[in-house]
PDB file of C-alpha atoms in Angstrom:
ATOM      1  CA  MET A   1      49.221 -65.573 136.235  1.00  0.00           C
ATOM      2  CA  ALA A   2      47.342 -64.417 139.326  1.00  0.00           C
ATOM      3  CA  SER A   3      43.702 -63.455 139.609  1.00  0.00           C
ATOM      4  CA  SER A   4      41.843 -62.158 142.661  1.00  0.00           C
ATOM      5  CA  THR A   5      38.819 -60.180 143.715  1.00  0.00           C
ATOM      6  CA  GLN A   6      38.879 -58.416 147.077  1.00  0.00           C
ATOM      7  CA  ASN A   7      35.876 -58.843 149.378  1.00  0.00           C
ATOM      8  CA  THR A   8      34.024 -55.526 149.184  1.00  0.00           C
ATOM      9  CA  SER A   9      30.604 -56.384 150.621  1.00  0.00           C
ATOM     10  CA  VAL A  10      28.428 -59.365 151.467  1.00  0.00           C
ATOM     11  CA  SER A  11      25.210 -59.909 149.557  1.00  0.00           C
ATOM     12  CA  LYS A  12      22.116 -61.740 150.698  1.00  0.00           C
ATOM     13  CA  ALA A  13      22.047 -63.656 147.425  1.00  0.00           C
ATOM     14  CA  ASN A  14      25.004 -65.649 146.162  1.00  0.00           C
ATOM     15  CA  LEU A  15      25.380 -64.089 142.716  1.00  0.00           C
ATOM     16  CA  GLU A  16      27.605 -66.152 140.480  1.00  0.00           C
ATOM     17  CA  ASN A  17      29.016 -63.505 138.120  1.00  0.00           C
ATOM     18  CA  LEU A  18      29.598 -59.806 137.628  1.00  0.00           C
ATOM     19  CA  TYR A  19      29.336 -58.103 134.241  1.00  0.00           C
ATOM     20  CA  HIS A  20      31.604 -55.161 133.477  1.00  0.00           C
ATOM     21  CA  ILE A  21      31.186 -52.565 130.714  1.00  0.00           C
ATOM     22  CA  VAL A  22      34.555 -52.003 129.032  1.00  0.00           C
ATOM     23  CA  LEU A  23      34.793 -48.929 126.782  1.00  0.00           C
ATOM     24  CA  THR A  24      37.864 -48.904 124.545  1.00  0.00           C
ATOM     25  CA  THR A  25      38.755 -45.982 122.273  1.00  0.00           C
ATOM     26  CA  SER A  26      41.536 -45.549 119.744  1.00  0.00           C
ATOM     27  CA  HIS A  27      42.277 -42.293 117.927  1.00  0.00           C
ATOM     28  CA  ILE A  28      43.440 -43.003 114.388  1.00  0.00           C
ATOM     29  CA  GLN A  29      44.627 -39.443 113.675  1.00  0.00           C
ATOM     30  CA  LYS A  30      46.843 -39.439 116.762  1.00  0.00           C
ATOM     31  CA  ASP A  31      47.882 -43.087 116.454  1.00  0.00           C
ATOM     32  CA  PRO A  32      47.744 -44.329 112.825  1.00  0.00           C
ATOM     33  CA  ASN A  33      48.645 -47.894 113.807  1.00  0.00           C
ATOM     34  CA  SER A  34      45.934 -48.045 116.491  1.00  0.00           C
ATOM     35  CA  VAL A  35      48.510 -49.288 118.978  1.00  0.00           C
ATOM     36  CA  ILE A  36      47.475 -47.023 121.849  1.00  0.00           C
ATOM     37  CA  GLU A  37      43.996 -47.628 123.189  1.00  0.00           C
ATOM     38  CA  LYS A  38      42.294 -45.964 126.128  1.00  0.00           C
ATOM     39  CA  ILE A  39      40.310 -48.291 128.359  1.00  0.00           C
ATOM     40  CA  ARG A  40      37.520 -47.186 130.678  1.00  0.00           C
ATOM     41  CA  ILE A  41      35.311 -49.320 132.905  1.00  0.00           C
ATOM     42  CA  ALA A  42      31.845 -47.818 132.586  1.00  0.00           C
ATOM     43  CA  GLY A  43      30.190 -49.786 135.356  1.00  0.00           C
ATOM     44  CA  THR A  44      29.689 -53.223 136.869  1.00  0.00           C
ATOM     45  CA  TYR A  45      26.313 -54.963 136.819  1.00  0.00           C
ATOM     46  CA  ARG A  46      24.931 -58.065 138.463  1.00  0.00           C
ATOM     47  CA  THR A  47      22.981 -59.443 135.477  1.00  0.00           C
ATOM     48  CA  PRO A  48      23.912 -59.821 131.801  1.00  0.00           C
ATOM     49  CA  GLU A  49      20.638 -58.173 130.778  1.00  0.00           C
ATOM     50  CA  ALA A  50      21.402 -55.030 132.792  1.00  0.00           C
ATOM     51  CA  ALA A  51      24.951 -54.942 131.454  1.00  0.00           C
ATOM     52  CA  LYS A  52      23.809 -55.280 127.850  1.00  0.00           C
ATOM     53  CA  ALA A  53      21.295 -52.454 128.253  1.00  0.00           C
ATOM     54  CA  ALA A  54      24.011 -50.260 129.777  1.00  0.00           C
ATOM     55  CA  ALA A  55      26.448 -51.149 126.988  1.00  0.00           C
ATOM     56  CA  HIS A  56      23.958 -50.108 124.315  1.00  0.00           C
ATOM     57  CA  SER A  57      23.358 -46.734 125.991  1.00  0.00           C
ATOM     58  CA  CYS A  58      26.989 -46.124 127.005  1.00  0.00           C
ATOM     59  CA  LEU A  59      28.039 -43.763 124.197  1.00  0.00           C
ATOM     60  CA  PHE A  60      24.793 -41.813 124.320  1.00  0.00           C
ATOM     61  CA  ASP A  61      25.081 -41.463 128.102  1.00  0.00           C
ATOM     62  CA  ALA A  62      28.596 -40.126 127.438  1.00  0.00           C
ATOM     63  CA  GLY A  63      27.128 -37.272 125.391  1.00  0.00           C
ATOM     64  CA  TYR A  64      27.419 -38.665 121.876  1.00  0.00           C
ATOM     65  CA  GLU A  65      24.605 -38.632 119.346  1.00  0.00           C
ATOM     66  CA  ARG A  66      23.888 -41.275 116.725  1.00  0.00           C
ATOM     67  CA  GLU A  67      24.492 -38.951 113.772  1.00  0.00           C
ATOM     68  CA  TRP A  68      28.049 -38.259 114.954  1.00  0.00           C
ATOM     69  CA  PHE A  69      29.067 -41.782 113.968  1.00  0.00           C
ATOM     70  CA  SER A  70      29.873 -42.772 110.410  1.00  0.00           C
ATOM     71  CA  GLN A  71      29.508 -46.371 111.528  1.00  0.00           C
ATOM     72  CA  TYR A  72      27.518 -47.795 114.439  1.00  0.00           C
ATOM     73  CA  GLU A  73      27.132 -51.564 114.684  1.00  0.00           C
ATOM     74  CA  VAL A  74      25.241 -53.618 117.275  1.00  0.00           C
ATOM     75  CA  ASP A  75      24.233 -56.670 115.236  1.00  0.00           C
ATOM     76  CA  PRO A  76      25.953 -59.724 116.796  1.00  0.00           C
ATOM     77  CA  ALA A  77      26.653 -61.373 113.438  1.00  0.00           C
ATOM     78  CA  ALA A  78      28.215 -58.225 111.991  1.00  0.00           C
ATOM     79  CA  LEU A  79      30.305 -57.691 115.136  1.00  0.00           C
ATOM     80  CA  GLU A  80      32.175 -60.961 114.564  1.00  0.00           C
ATOM     81  CA  SER A  81      34.434 -59.285 111.989  1.00  0.00           C
ATOM     82  CA  TYR A  82      35.606 -56.706 114.555  1.00  0.00           C
ATOM     83  CA  ARG A  83      36.702 -59.144 117.264  1.00  0.00           C
ATOM     84  CA  ILE A  84      40.311 -59.365 116.046  1.00  0.00           C
ATOM     85  CA  HIS A  85      41.360 -56.448 118.252  1.00  0.00           C
ATOM     86  CA  GLN A  86      39.384 -57.363 121.357  1.00  0.00           C
ATOM     87  CA  ARG A  87      37.929 -60.804 121.887  1.00  0.00           C
ATOM     88  CA  MET A  88      35.718 -60.315 124.947  1.00  0.00           C
ATOM     89  CA  GLY A  89      31.960 -59.980 124.383  1.00  0.00           C
ATOM     90  CA  LEU A  90      31.776 -57.129 121.886  1.00  0.00           C
ATOM     91  CA  VAL A  91      28.376 -55.410 122.017  1.00  0.00           C
ATOM     92  CA  VAL A  92      28.899 -52.100 120.176  1.00  0.00           C
ATOM     93  CA  PHE A  93      31.407 -51.080 117.505  1.00  0.00           C
ATOM     94  CA  ALA A  94      31.334 -47.446 116.388  1.00  0.00           C
ATOM     95  CA  VAL A  95      33.485 -45.084 114.350  1.00  0.00           C
ATOM     96  CA  ALA A  96      33.194 -41.304 114.720  1.00  0.00           C
ATOM     97  CA  SER A  97      33.567 -38.893 111.809  1.00  0.00           C
ATOM     98  CA  ASP A  98      37.149 -38.083 112.882  1.00  0.00           C
ATOM     99  CA  GLY A  99      38.116 -41.764 112.702  1.00  0.00           C
ATOM    100  CA  THR A 100      38.010 -42.440 116.446  1.00  0.00           C
ATOM    101  CA  THR A 101      36.990 -46.043 117.044  1.00  0.00           C
ATOM    102  CA  PHE A 102      34.857 -47.121 120.008  1.00  0.00           C
ATOM    103  CA  ARG A 103      34.441 -50.694 121.193  1.00  0.00           C
ATOM    104  CA  ILE A 104      32.030 -51.476 124.014  1.00  0.00           C
ATOM    105  CA  SER A 105      32.373 -54.960 125.438  1.00  0.00           C
ATOM    106  CA  ILE A 106      31.055 -56.930 128.384  1.00  0.00           C
ATOM    107  CA  SER A 107      33.615 -58.750 130.512  1.00  0.00           C
ATOM    108  CA  THR A 108      32.382 -61.453 132.885  1.00  0.00           C
ATOM    109  CA  THR A 109      34.118 -62.337 136.155  1.00  0.00           C
ATOM    110  CA  PRO A 110      33.082 -64.537 139.105  1.00  0.00           C
ATOM    111  CA  ASN A 111      31.307 -62.605 141.853  1.00  0.00           C
ATOM    112  CA  ILE A 112      33.707 -63.915 144.480  1.00  0.00           C
ATOM    113  CA  SER A 113      32.868 -61.072 146.863  1.00  0.00           C
ATOM    114  CA  HIS A 114      29.089 -61.534 146.505  1.00  0.00           C
ATOM    115  CA  LEU A 115      28.622 -57.890 145.520  1.00  0.00           C
ATOM    116  CA  THR A 116      25.028 -56.772 145.201  1.00  0.00           C
ATOM    117  CA  THR A 117      23.057 -53.588 144.683  1.00  0.00           C
ATOM    118  CA  ASP A 118      19.647 -52.100 145.304  1.00  0.00           C
ATOM    119  CA  ASN A 119      19.871 -49.883 142.209  1.00  0.00           C
ATOM    120  CA  ASP A 120      17.010 -50.401 139.782  1.00  0.00           C
ATOM    121  CA  ASP A 121      19.436 -50.484 136.857  1.00  0.00           C
ATOM    122  CA  GLY A 122      21.435 -53.315 138.440  1.00  0.00           C
ATOM    123  CA  ARG A 123      24.640 -51.306 138.672  1.00  0.00           C
ATOM    124  CA  ILE A 124      27.016 -51.946 141.588  1.00  0.00           C
ATOM    125  CA  ALA A 125      27.221 -48.565 143.319  1.00  0.00           C
ATOM    126  CA  THR A 126      30.479 -49.175 145.227  1.00  0.00           C
ATOM    127  CA  ASP A 127      33.590 -47.391 143.932  1.00  0.00           C
ATOM    128  CA  LEU A 128      35.781 -50.069 142.382  1.00  0.00           C
ATOM    129  CA  TYR A 129      39.332 -50.275 141.053  1.00  0.00           C
ATOM    130  CA  TYR A 130      39.986 -52.785 138.303  1.00  0.00           C
ATOM    131  CA  VAL A 131      43.255 -54.538 137.505  1.00  0.00           C
ATOM    132  CA  VAL A 132      43.176 -54.996 133.740  1.00  0.00           C
ATOM    133  CA  GLN A 133      45.577 -57.100 131.678  1.00  0.00           C
ATOM    134  CA  THR A 134      46.020 -56.340 127.974  1.00  0.00           C
ATOM    135  CA  ASN A 135      47.885 -58.853 125.810  1.00  0.00           C
ATOM    136  CA  VAL A 136      49.031 -57.670 122.381  1.00  0.00           C
ATOM    137  CA  LYS A 137      50.456 -59.950 119.715  1.00  0.00           C
ATOM    138  CA  TYR A 138      51.679 -58.342 116.519  1.00  0.00           C
ATOM    139  CA  ALA A 139      51.057 -60.209 113.266  1.00  0.00           C
ATOM    140  CA  ASN A 140      52.915 -59.976 109.985  1.00  0.00           C
ATOM    141  CA  GLY A 141      51.771 -58.104 106.902  1.00  0.00           C
ATOM    142  CA  ASP A 142      48.307 -56.574 106.927  1.00  0.00           C
ATOM    143  CA  GLU A 143      46.946 -58.714 109.733  1.00  0.00           C
ATOM    144  CA  GLY A 144      47.640 -56.012 112.314  1.00  0.00           C
ATOM    145  CA  GLN A 145      47.511 -57.072 115.936  1.00  0.00           C
ATOM    146  CA  ASP A 146      45.623 -59.477 118.146  1.00  0.00           C
ATOM    147  CA  ARG A 147      44.567 -57.801 121.394  1.00  0.00           C
ATOM    148  CA  ASP A 148      42.981 -59.441 124.425  1.00  0.00           C
ATOM    149  CA  VAL A 149      41.719 -57.434 127.406  1.00  0.00           C
ATOM    150  CA  ASN A 150      40.867 -59.185 130.675  1.00  0.00           C
ATOM    151  CA  ILE A 151      39.842 -57.986 134.119  1.00  0.00           C
ATOM    152  CA  GLU A 152      42.069 -59.826 136.596  1.00  0.00           C
ATOM    153  CA  GLY A 153      40.925 -58.335 139.914  1.00  0.00           C
ATOM    154  CA  ILE A 154      38.525 -55.892 141.557  1.00  0.00           C
ATOM    155  CA  PHE A 155      39.362 -53.829 144.652  1.00  0.00           C
ATOM    156  CA  MET A 156      37.922 -51.025 146.753  1.00  0.00           C
ATOM    157  CA  THR A 157      41.154 -49.034 147.015  1.00  0.00           C
ATOM    158  CA  ASP A 158      43.784 -47.940 144.524  1.00  0.00           C
ATOM    159  CA  ASP A 159      46.731 -49.023 146.663  1.00  0.00           C
ATOM    160  CA  LYS A 160      45.469 -52.599 147.049  1.00  0.00           C
ATOM    161  CA  ALA A 161      44.730 -52.792 143.341  1.00  0.00           C
ATOM    162  CA  ARG A 162      48.230 -51.548 142.495  1.00  0.00           C
ATOM    163  CA  ALA A 163      49.818 -54.018 144.908  1.00  0.00           C
ATOM    164  CA  PHE A 164      47.975 -56.870 143.222  1.00  0.00           C
ATOM    165  CA  ALA A 165      48.838 -55.539 139.755  1.00  0.00           C
ATOM    166  CA  HIS A 166      52.546 -56.042 140.467  1.00  0.00           C
ATOM    167  CA  SER A 167      51.931 -59.778 140.967  1.00  0.00           C
ATOM    168  CA  VAL A 168      49.722 -60.530 137.967  1.00  0.00           C
ATOM    169  CA  LEU A 169      52.456 -61.586 135.525  1.00  0.00           C
ATOM    170  CA  LEU A 170      54.616 -63.323 138.127  1.00  0.00           C
ATOM    171  CA  SER A 171      54.283 -66.758 139.725  1.00  0.00           C
ATOM    172  CA  LYS A 172      56.602 -68.373 142.268  1.00  0.00           C
ATOM    173  CA  GLU A 173      54.901 -71.729 141.751  1.00  0.00           C
ATOM    174  CA  ASP A 174      55.583 -71.658 138.008  1.00  0.00           C
ATOM    175  CA  GLY A 175      58.981 -70.021 138.331  1.00  0.00           C
ATOM    176  CA  ILE A 176      57.904 -66.896 136.436  1.00  0.00           C
ATOM    177  CA  THR A 177      59.951 -63.870 137.529  1.00  0.00           C
ATOM    178  CA  LYS A 178      60.702 -60.466 136.059  1.00  0.00           C
ATOM    179  CA  GLU A 179      63.767 -62.009 134.454  1.00  0.00           C
ATOM    180  CA  SER A 180      61.502 -64.396 132.532  1.00  0.00           C
ATOM    181  CA  PHE A 181      60.587 -61.510 130.236  1.00  0.00           C
ATOM    182  CA  ALA A 182      62.684 -59.832 127.550  1.00  0.00           C
ATOM    183  CA  GLU A 183      61.612 -56.492 129.052  1.00  0.00           C
ATOM    184  CA  TYR A 184      59.868 -55.674 132.319  1.00  0.00           C
ATOM    185  CA  ASP A 185      58.978 -52.106 133.334  1.00  0.00           C
ATOM    186  CA  GLU A 186      56.974 -51.115 136.390  1.00  0.00           C
ATOM    187  CA  ALA A 187      55.805 -47.890 137.972  1.00  0.00           C
ATOM    188  CA  GLY A 188      57.493 -46.807 141.174  1.00  0.00           C
ATOM    189  CA  ASP A 189      55.662 -46.135 144.423  1.00  0.00           C
ATOM    190  CA  ASN A 190      55.218 -42.449 143.595  1.00  0.00           C
ATOM    191  CA  GLU A 191      54.599 -42.846 139.865  1.00  0.00           C
ATOM    192  CA  GLY A 192      51.171 -42.894 138.269  1.00  0.00           C
ATOM    193  CA  ASP A 193      52.237 -45.149 135.412  1.00  0.00           C
ATOM    194  CA  CYS A 194      55.279 -46.907 133.978  1.00  0.00           C
ATOM    195  CA  GLY A 195      55.543 -44.771 130.847  1.00  0.00           C
ATOM    196  CA  PHE A 196      53.522 -47.021 128.543  1.00  0.00           C
ATOM    197  CA  GLY A 197      50.143 -45.350 128.680  1.00  0.00           C
ATOM    198  CA  GLU A 198      47.754 -43.854 131.183  1.00  0.00           C
ATOM    199  CA  ASN A 199      47.038 -46.155 134.155  1.00  0.00           C
ATOM    200  CA  ALA A 200      49.556 -48.791 132.999  1.00  0.00           C
ATOM    201  CA  VAL A 201      51.659 -49.786 136.018  1.00  0.00           C
ATOM    202  CA  ILE A 202      53.378 -52.783 134.375  1.00  0.00           C
ATOM    203  CA  HIS A 203      54.676 -53.268 130.834  1.00  0.00           C
ATOM    204  CA  ALA A 204      56.415 -56.472 129.823  1.00  0.00           C
ATOM    205  CA  VAL A 205      57.607 -58.081 126.609  1.00  0.00           C
ATOM    206  CA  GLY A 206      57.693 -61.858 126.333  1.00  0.00           C
ATOM    207  CA  ILE A 207      60.517 -63.790 124.742  1.00  0.00           C
ATOM    208  CA  ASN A 208      58.413 -64.220 121.589  1.00  0.00           C
ATOM    209  CA  GLY A 209      57.658 -60.500 121.329  1.00  0.00           C
ATOM    210  CA  GLU A 210      54.186 -60.458 122.831  1.00  0.00           C
ATOM    211  CA  ASN A 211      53.422 -57.323 124.881  1.00  0.00           C
ATOM    212  CA  TYR A 212      51.664 -57.262 128.250  1.00  0.00           C
ATOM    213  CA  LEU A 213      50.162 -54.206 129.934  1.00  0.00           C
ATOM    214  CA  ILE A 214      48.775 -54.306 133.477  1.00  0.00           C
ATOM    215  CA  SER A 215      46.649 -51.279 134.316  1.00  0.00           C
ATOM    216  CA  VAL A 216      44.766 -50.074 137.372  1.00  0.00           C
ATOM    217  CA  ILE A 217      41.574 -48.356 136.289  1.00  0.00           C
ATOM    218  CA  LYS A 218      38.974 -46.729 138.505  1.00  0.00           C
ATOM    219  CA  GLY A 219      35.392 -47.360 137.460  1.00  0.00           C
ATOM    220  CA  GLN A 220      33.567 -44.333 136.098  1.00  0.00           C
ATOM    221  CA  THR A 221      29.992 -43.105 136.067  1.00  0.00           C
ATOM    222  CA  SER A 222      28.344 -42.030 132.833  1.00  0.00           C
ATOM    223  CA  GLU A 223      28.640 -38.399 133.956  1.00  0.00           C
ATOM    224  CA  SER A 224      32.403 -38.586 134.476  1.00  0.00           C
ATOM    225  CA  ILE A 225      32.834 -40.297 131.094  1.00  0.00           C
ATOM    226  CA  LYS A 226      30.672 -37.591 129.528  1.00  0.00           C
ATOM    227  CA  LEU A 227      32.949 -34.869 130.904  1.00  0.00           C
ATOM    228  CA  ALA A 228      36.093 -36.708 129.813  1.00  0.00           C
ATOM    229  CA  GLU A 229      34.785 -37.315 126.297  1.00  0.00           C
ATOM    230  CA  ALA A 230      33.687 -33.672 126.005  1.00  0.00           C
ATOM    231  CA  ALA A 231      37.243 -32.609 126.834  1.00  0.00           C
ATOM    232  CA  VAL A 232      38.602 -34.958 124.142  1.00  0.00           C
ATOM    233  CA  ARG A 233      36.228 -33.568 121.522  1.00  0.00           C
ATOM    234  CA  ILE A 234      37.215 -29.999 122.376  1.00  0.00           C
ATOM    235  CA  SER A 235      40.925 -30.822 122.096  1.00  0.00           C
TER     236      SER A 235
END
C-alpha cells in the first residue's frame, strides 16, 4: 500500500508532523445502516494543540449551535465507546436532532514536505488535496461495521492527487494488482467518482469481503463548510 506527500513548500523549521481535522457525517434518515459517510478535511495544522482547538470549534464554525445537538461529547473517556466506526483520534462526537451523526477526528501524518504557516491559528494556508483511504469491515449480528479512515497523501493539485490515488491499493513489489481483489472499480479520466460515493475514485472488495474506498478530497475552510452544511439543513 503506497503512501506519499508531495513537496508543496519548504519551511525554515523542520516540523515533524501535520495534524488534519477530519469531519465525518452520516445521515441516519437517508442511510439507516450508516454505510455512507461524507468525509471533509476541515484544515491542516502544524501543532496538535492548534488542531485540537480547531476540532472543538469545527461544528460551531460551520454554523451549528450547541442546542441543535441532542448529544455532544468531548470527554476523552466517554469517546472511547464511539471509536468502533472510526479509530483515528476522535475529539468530538455529536448527534443532531434529526439523527445526523458527526465525528471530528485528528489524523496525524509526517510533515515530509516541511509545510509551515505564519497564521496565528497554526493552520496551513495552502490549498491541499488529500488522498483518503477508508477500510470497512462488516461484522456479524449487531456489531455493525469497523471503519478506519487514513490520509495516505497530500498534494497541491487535484490531478496529481488522483494519479496517486490509483496506486494506493496496488504494489508491484508485493504482487498486488487489480486482479488481487474480488472487485475493483475506478473512475475514468473524465469521471468525478467511480459510483461509490462523492469523491471516491477507487472502490475495491478484498477476497474476505472487506471494502476499500480511495477518495480525493479538497481541504475546506470553515466558511465553505458552513455554506455546505447550510445547504444540507435546508434540503
